[in-house]
Amino acid sequence: LRECGISAYNVMAVTFTNKAARVMKDRLAELVGRRGDYLTIGTFHAICARILRREAPRWGMERSFAIFDSDDQVTVVKQALKDLNLDEKLYPPRTVLHAISRAKDELIEPDDYNPPTYWHEAVSRIYKRYQEILAANTALDFDDLILTTVRLLRDHADVRQAYQERYAHVLVDEFQDTNTAQYELVKLWAGKHRNLFAVGDPDQSIYGWRGANIRNIHHFTRDFPDTQTVLLEQNYRSTQWILDA
C-alpha cells in the first residue's frame, strides 16, 4: 500500500481462523492506519458469506439465508435419515456428515456423487435429502459457503470479472491447509491479475483428515508457472538448543 501505491480496496488477505484474521487486522491497523478499513481480511468462510449475501439474487437465495453450525447439521442429517427410513446405528449422523463434508471439499455435489461402497450409496441419498432440507430452511452449511461461491464465480462471468477486477492482489496464509474447493476459489479470485501470494509449509500439513490437500502446494507452480518461490529457511522462533535437537 505504501511502497507501490496499491489501493487497500484491491487487496484481499485470507486465513483460516477468526483469531488469525483479528490479529492480522490489528497489526495492519498499526501499519497502515485507517486505510486498513478498506482491506478485505477474513477467513475463507467469512469472505464467502459476505460475497454470497451481496450476490444472493444471482444464485437464487435470499440475502437473509441462515448458516447452519455443526449442531444444526447433525440435526439435518438425523432428519434426512428419518425421511429415508435409515438406521442411525448403521449410519451415525456425524460420520455421514463427515462424508458429505469431504464431498463438498472436493466440489462434488449430490448429483455427481459416485459411491465407492454400498454404505456410501446410502450416503449419496442422505446427501441429496440433506441439501433439500437445507434449501427448505433457506440455509447453507459451512462447506456450502465455499462450494456455492465457486459455483457462483464459475457460472456468472460478470460476477467473476467484477471480483477479479476488484481483488488485484490476493494473499493466502497457511496455504498447506487449503482443500480442493478453497484452492479453486483462490484461482478464480486471482484469475485475471494473477497476483497471488501464498505462504505455506508442506511439512506442516496436518489437516488431511479435515480435507486439506497437500497437492495444492505441489500444483501451485504448475498452475502459476511464473511463480517466484522464496524459501524461509532461517528459524527466528526457536533457541539454538531446540534447533540442535
GROMACS .gro file of C-alpha atoms in nm, residues 36-153:
model
  118
   36GLY     CA    1  -0.676  -0.088   0.669
   37ASP     CA    2  -1.054  -0.044   0.694
   38TYR     CA    3  -1.077  -0.088   0.316
   39LEU     CA    4  -0.883  -0.415   0.307
   40THR     CA    5  -1.076  -0.740   0.272
   41ILE     CA    6  -0.939  -0.959   0.551
   42GLY     CA    7  -1.101  -1.269   0.690
   43THR     CA    8  -1.143  -1.643   0.681
   44PHE     CA    9  -1.248  -1.822   0.364
   45HIS     CA   10  -1.592  -1.877   0.514
   46ALA     CA   11  -1.644  -1.518   0.632
   47ILE     CA   12  -1.540  -1.367   0.299
   48CYS     CA   13  -1.757  -1.613   0.105
   49ALA     CA   14  -2.056  -1.540   0.329
   50ARG     CA   15  -2.018  -1.168   0.252
   51ILE     CA   16  -1.997  -1.232  -0.122
   52LEU     CA   17  -2.296  -1.466  -0.119
   53ARG     CA   18  -2.517  -1.222   0.073
   54ARG     CA   19  -2.419  -0.943  -0.164
   55GLU     CA   20  -2.484  -1.156  -0.474
   56ALA     CA   21  -2.777  -1.361  -0.340
   57PRO     CA   22  -3.019  -1.269  -0.622
   58ARG     CA   23  -2.773  -1.406  -0.880
   59TRP     CA   24  -2.768  -1.756  -0.732
   60GLY     CA   25  -3.131  -1.774  -0.623
   61MET     CA   26  -3.124  -1.727  -0.248
   62GLU     CA   27  -3.247  -1.463  -0.006
   63ARG     CA   28  -2.980  -1.237   0.143
   64SER     CA   29  -3.102  -1.335   0.488
   65PHE     CA   30  -3.008  -1.703   0.443
   66ALA     CA   31  -2.909  -1.887   0.760
   67ILE     CA   32  -2.571  -2.054   0.817
   68PHE     CA   33  -2.611  -2.384   1.000
   69ASP     CA   34  -2.343  -2.476   1.253
   70SER     CA   35  -2.228  -2.830   1.331
   71ASP     CA   36  -2.513  -2.900   1.574
   72ASP     CA   37  -2.768  -2.779   1.318
   73GLN     CA   38  -2.605  -3.000   1.056
   74VAL     CA   39  -2.631  -3.311   1.274
   75THR     CA   40  -2.999  -3.233   1.326
   76VAL     CA   41  -3.049  -3.210   0.950
   77VAL     CA   42  -2.870  -3.542   0.891
   78LYS     CA   43  -3.091  -3.708   1.154
   79GLN     CA   44  -3.399  -3.571   0.979
   80ALA     CA   45  -3.269  -3.699   0.644
   81LEU     CA   46  -3.212  -4.045   0.796
   82LYS     CA   47  -3.564  -4.044   0.934
   83ASP     CA   48  -3.712  -3.937   0.600
   84LEU     CA   49  -3.524  -4.218   0.424
   85ASN     CA   50  -3.602  -4.480   0.692
   86LEU     CA   51  -3.232  -4.541   0.760
   87ASP     CA   52  -3.093  -4.661   1.092
   88GLU     CA   53  -2.873  -4.414   1.284
   89LYS     CA   54  -2.672  -4.706   1.422
   90LEU     CA   55  -2.573  -4.812   1.071
   91TYR     CA   56  -2.531  -4.453   0.954
   92PRO     CA   57  -2.404  -4.247   1.251
   93PRO     CA   58  -2.501  -3.884   1.178
   94ARG     CA   59  -2.156  -3.735   1.245
   95THR     CA   60  -1.986  -3.999   1.030
   96VAL     CA   61  -2.231  -3.934   0.748
   97LEU     CA   62  -2.180  -3.560   0.790
   98HIS     CA   63  -1.804  -3.608   0.760
   99ALA     CA   64  -1.853  -3.796   0.431
  100ILE     CA   65  -2.078  -3.518   0.298
  101SER     CA   66  -1.828  -3.254   0.405
  102ARG     CA   67  -1.541  -3.434   0.227
  103ALA     CA   68  -1.751  -3.449  -0.090
  104LYS     CA   69  -1.811  -3.074  -0.074
  105ASP     CA   70  -1.440  -3.014  -0.012
  106GLU     CA   71  -1.381  -3.186  -0.347
  107LEU     CA   72  -1.659  -2.982  -0.515
  108ILE     CA   73  -1.875  -3.295  -0.554
  109GLU     CA   74  -2.246  -3.214  -0.544
  110PRO     CA   75  -2.522  -3.471  -0.480
  111ASP     CA   76  -2.591  -3.548  -0.846
  112ASP     CA   77  -2.218  -3.606  -0.908
  113TYR     CA   78  -2.155  -3.822  -0.601
  114ASN     CA   79  -2.009  -4.158  -0.706
  115PRO     CA   80  -2.045  -4.401  -0.413
  116PRO     CA   81  -1.746  -4.638  -0.384
  117THR     CA   82  -1.928  -4.876  -0.145
  118TYR     CA   83  -2.278  -4.983  -0.050
  119TRP     CA   84  -2.252  -4.770   0.265
  120HIS     CA   85  -2.167  -4.467   0.052
  121GLU     CA   86  -2.462  -4.540  -0.174
  122ALA     CA   87  -2.682  -4.461   0.125
  123VAL     CA   88  -2.469  -4.152   0.195
  124SER     CA   89  -2.545  -4.039  -0.160
  125ARG     CA   90  -2.918  -4.048  -0.087
  126ILE     CA   91  -2.872  -3.886   0.253
  127TYR     CA   92  -2.659  -3.611   0.094
  128LYS     CA   93  -2.934  -3.531  -0.158
  129ARG     CA   94  -3.202  -3.522   0.112
  130TYR     CA   95  -2.970  -3.319   0.338
  131GLN     CA   96  -2.938  -3.049   0.071
  132GLU     CA   97  -3.314  -3.046   0.016
  133ILE     CA   98  -3.372  -2.983   0.387
  134LEU     CA   99  -3.115  -2.702   0.389
  135ALA     CA  100  -3.284  -2.540   0.090
  136ALA     CA  101  -3.626  -2.570   0.256
  137ASN     CA  102  -3.483  -2.380   0.553
  138THR     CA  103  -3.315  -2.115   0.334
  139ALA     CA  104  -2.986  -2.225   0.481
  140LEU     CA  105  -2.629  -2.320   0.391
  141ASP     CA  106  -2.375  -2.511   0.594
  142PHE     CA  107  -2.011  -2.401   0.627
  143ASP     CA  108  -1.893  -2.615   0.334
  144ASP     CA  109  -2.169  -2.470   0.115
  145LEU     CA  110  -2.024  -2.123   0.166
  146ILE     CA  111  -1.714  -2.225  -0.031
  147LEU     CA  112  -1.888  -2.457  -0.277
  148THR     CA  113  -2.162  -2.207  -0.364
  149THR     CA  114  -1.914  -1.922  -0.411
  150VAL     CA  115  -1.711  -2.136  -0.651
  151ARG     CA  116  -2.029  -2.221  -0.842
  152LEU     CA  117  -2.134  -1.854  -0.847
  153LEU     CA  118  -1.799  -1.738  -0.989
   0.00000   0.00000   0.00000
